[in-house]
PDB file of C-alpha atoms in Angstrom:
ATOM      1  CA  MET A   1      71.341 -55.247 -51.639  1.00  0.00           C
ATOM      2  CA  ASP A   2      69.327 -57.571 -49.409  1.00  0.00           C
ATOM      3  CA  ILE A   3      69.283 -56.139 -45.877  1.00  0.00           C
ATOM      4  CA  SER A   4      67.038 -58.019 -43.476  1.00  0.00           C
ATOM      5  CA  ILE A   5      65.674 -55.868 -40.621  1.00  0.00           C
ATOM      6  CA  LYS A   6      63.893 -57.248 -37.583  1.00  0.00           C
ATOM      7  CA  HIS A   7      62.354 -55.432 -34.638  1.00  0.00           C
ATOM      8  CA  ASN A   8      62.673 -56.983 -31.182  1.00  0.00           C
ATOM      9  CA  ALA A   9      60.382 -55.073 -28.820  1.00  0.00           C
ATOM     10  CA  LYS A  10      61.610 -57.041 -25.792  1.00  0.00           C
ATOM     11  CA  ASP A  11      65.226 -55.960 -26.463  1.00  0.00           C
ATOM     12  CA  GLN A  12      64.044 -52.501 -27.575  1.00  0.00           C
ATOM     13  CA  ALA A  13      66.128 -52.735 -30.724  1.00  0.00           C
ATOM     14  CA  PHE A  14      66.054 -53.078 -34.477  1.00  0.00           C
ATOM     15  CA  TYR A  15      68.557 -55.531 -35.950  1.00  0.00           C
ATOM     16  CA  ALA A  16      69.835 -55.559 -39.514  1.00  0.00           C
ATOM     17  CA  SER A  17      71.519 -58.574 -41.080  1.00  0.00           C
ATOM     18  CA  TYR A  18      73.631 -58.269 -44.188  1.00  0.00           C
ATOM     19  CA  GLU A  19      76.278 -60.631 -45.570  1.00  0.00           C
ATOM     20  CA  GLY A  20      76.407 -62.577 -42.301  1.00  0.00           C
ATOM     21  CA  GLN A  21      76.992 -59.450 -40.192  1.00  0.00           C
ATOM     22  CA  GLU A  22      74.530 -57.835 -37.788  1.00  0.00           C
ATOM     23  CA  ALA A  23      73.925 -54.179 -36.897  1.00  0.00           C
ATOM     24  CA  GLU A  24      71.785 -52.734 -34.123  1.00  0.00           C
ATOM     25  CA  LEU A  25      69.685 -49.648 -33.475  1.00  0.00           C
ATOM     26  CA  ALA A  26      68.682 -49.514 -29.795  1.00  0.00           C
ATOM     27  CA  TYR A  27      65.947 -47.380 -28.294  1.00  0.00           C
ATOM     28  CA  ALA A  28      64.249 -46.530 -25.023  1.00  0.00           C
ATOM     29  CA  ARG A  29      60.630 -45.698 -24.285  1.00  0.00           C
ATOM     30  CA  PRO A  30      60.796 -42.876 -21.698  1.00  0.00           C
ATOM     31  CA  THR A  31      57.009 -42.465 -21.947  1.00  0.00           C
ATOM     32  CA  ASP A  32      54.225 -44.378 -23.675  1.00  0.00           C
ATOM     33  CA  SER A  33      54.139 -41.815 -26.474  1.00  0.00           C
ATOM     34  CA  VAL A  34      57.899 -41.314 -27.028  1.00  0.00           C
ATOM     35  CA  ILE A  35      60.614 -43.469 -28.583  1.00  0.00           C
ATOM     36  CA  ASP A  36      64.213 -42.343 -28.024  1.00  0.00           C
ATOM     37  CA  PHE A  37      66.807 -43.807 -30.379  1.00  0.00           C
ATOM     38  CA  THR A  38      69.804 -44.165 -28.086  1.00  0.00           C
ATOM     39  CA  HIS A  39      72.534 -46.113 -29.867  1.00  0.00           C
ATOM     40  CA  THR A  40      73.466 -47.397 -33.303  1.00  0.00           C
ATOM     41  CA  PHE A  41      76.154 -49.980 -33.984  1.00  0.00           C
ATOM     42  CA  VAL A  42      77.192 -50.925 -37.501  1.00  0.00           C
ATOM     43  CA  ASP A  43      80.297 -53.078 -37.898  1.00  0.00           C
ATOM     44  CA  GLU A  44      83.098 -51.353 -39.816  1.00  0.00           C
ATOM     45  CA  GLU A  45      82.784 -53.870 -42.660  1.00  0.00           C
ATOM     46  CA  LEU A  46      79.152 -52.809 -43.181  1.00  0.00           C
ATOM     47  CA  ARG A  47      79.613 -49.051 -42.947  1.00  0.00           C
ATOM     48  CA  GLY A  48      78.915 -47.085 -46.089  1.00  0.00           C
ATOM     49  CA  ARG A  49      76.611 -49.776 -47.470  1.00  0.00           C
ATOM     50  CA  GLY A  50      73.303 -48.257 -46.370  1.00  0.00           C
ATOM     51  CA  VAL A  51      72.740 -50.597 -43.427  1.00  0.00           C
ATOM     52  CA  GLY A  52      72.396 -47.823 -40.836  1.00  0.00           C
ATOM     53  CA  GLU A  53      70.106 -45.855 -43.113  1.00  0.00           C
ATOM     54  CA  ALA A  54      67.918 -48.905 -43.719  1.00  0.00           C
ATOM     55  CA  MET A  55      67.533 -49.429 -39.947  1.00  0.00           C
ATOM     56  CA  ALA A  56      66.797 -45.721 -39.455  1.00  0.00           C
ATOM     57  CA  LYS A  57      64.045 -45.755 -42.095  1.00  0.00           C
ATOM     58  CA  GLU A  58      62.473 -48.894 -40.631  1.00  0.00           C
ATOM     59  CA  ALA A  59      62.612 -47.534 -37.064  1.00  0.00           C
ATOM     60  CA  LEU A  60      61.142 -44.177 -38.053  1.00  0.00           C
ATOM     61  CA  GLN A  61      58.393 -45.905 -40.023  1.00  0.00           C
ATOM     62  CA  TYR A  62      57.636 -47.949 -36.895  1.00  0.00           C
ATOM     63  CA  ALA A  63      57.442 -44.740 -34.832  1.00  0.00           C
ATOM     64  CA  ARG A  64      55.074 -43.158 -37.332  1.00  0.00           C
ATOM     65  CA  GLN A  65      52.840 -46.238 -37.552  1.00  0.00           C
ATOM     66  CA  HIS A  66      52.560 -46.370 -33.753  1.00  0.00           C
ATOM     67  CA  HIS A  67      51.981 -42.617 -33.374  1.00  0.00           C
ATOM     68  CA  LEU A  68      55.164 -42.122 -31.333  1.00  0.00           C
ATOM     69  CA  ARG A  69      57.117 -38.901 -30.905  1.00  0.00           C
ATOM     70  CA  VAL A  70      60.791 -39.359 -31.810  1.00  0.00           C
ATOM     71  CA  ARG A  71      63.856 -38.345 -29.824  1.00  0.00           C
ATOM     72  CA  THR A  72      67.360 -38.879 -31.140  1.00  0.00           C
ATOM     73  CA  SER A  73      69.897 -39.230 -28.331  1.00  0.00           C
ATOM     74  CA  CYS A  74      72.037 -41.257 -30.748  1.00  0.00           C
ATOM     75  CA  GLU A  75      74.387 -39.134 -32.856  1.00  0.00           C
ATOM     76  CA  PHE A  76      73.818 -41.236 -35.986  1.00  0.00           C
ATOM     77  CA  MET A  77      70.037 -40.923 -35.708  1.00  0.00           C
ATOM     78  CA  ALA A  78      70.276 -37.197 -34.974  1.00  0.00           C
ATOM     79  CA  ASP A  79      72.354 -36.764 -38.138  1.00  0.00           C
ATOM     80  CA  TYR A  80      70.021 -38.946 -40.217  1.00  0.00           C
ATOM     81  CA  VAL A  81      66.891 -37.146 -39.050  1.00  0.00           C
ATOM     82  CA  GLY A  82      68.616 -33.790 -39.495  1.00  0.00           C
ATOM     83  CA  LYS A  83      69.421 -34.594 -43.128  1.00  0.00           C
ATOM     84  CA  ASN A  84      65.825 -35.734 -43.702  1.00  0.00           C
ATOM     85  CA  ARG A  85      64.087 -33.303 -41.344  1.00  0.00           C
ATOM     86  CA  ALA A  86      61.284 -32.351 -43.741  1.00  0.00           C
ATOM     87  CA  GLU A  87      60.242 -36.005 -44.019  1.00  0.00           C
ATOM     88  CA  TYR A  88      60.157 -36.586 -40.251  1.00  0.00           C
ATOM     89  CA  GLN A  89      59.275 -33.166 -38.819  1.00  0.00           C
ATOM     90  CA  ASP A  90      55.748 -34.308 -37.963  1.00  0.00           C
ATOM     91  CA  ILE A  91      56.941 -37.039 -35.556  1.00  0.00           C
ATOM     92  CA  LEU A  92      59.845 -35.280 -33.846  1.00  0.00           C
ATOM     93  CA  ASP A  93      59.630 -34.671 -30.118  1.00  0.00           C
ATOM     94  CA  HIS A  94      60.637 -31.233 -28.827  1.00  0.00           C
ATOM     95  CA  GLU A  95      63.621 -32.872 -27.075  1.00  0.00           C
ATOM     96  CA  THR A  96      65.077 -34.265 -30.313  1.00  0.00           C
ATOM     97  CA  ARG A  97      68.767 -33.556 -30.473  1.00  0.00           C
ATOM     98  CA  PRO A  98      69.614 -31.100 -33.267  1.00  0.00           C
ATOM     99  CA  SER A  99      71.988 -32.397 -35.926  1.00  0.00           C
TER     100      SER A  99
END
């Protein structure tokens, strides 16, 4: 599977391209040290193919590399982080939504 993921800081989003379709993981920066993942959209044709998970991993890696605390207002991201909590516990903000 060849999923291409790009980060657009101006749009505050990560975009994934796969088989001519695009998915989006949007975020906000409520403070300089916090990134809040606010919305995920994956077209129905792409669901179940790992596209959302690939964007989540890339976005969380970005947060870790930039020493940002993570909030998950987005239900998808809250679920993803909840399932992988041990891996991301060190970067979670106290306001992270429980899964």
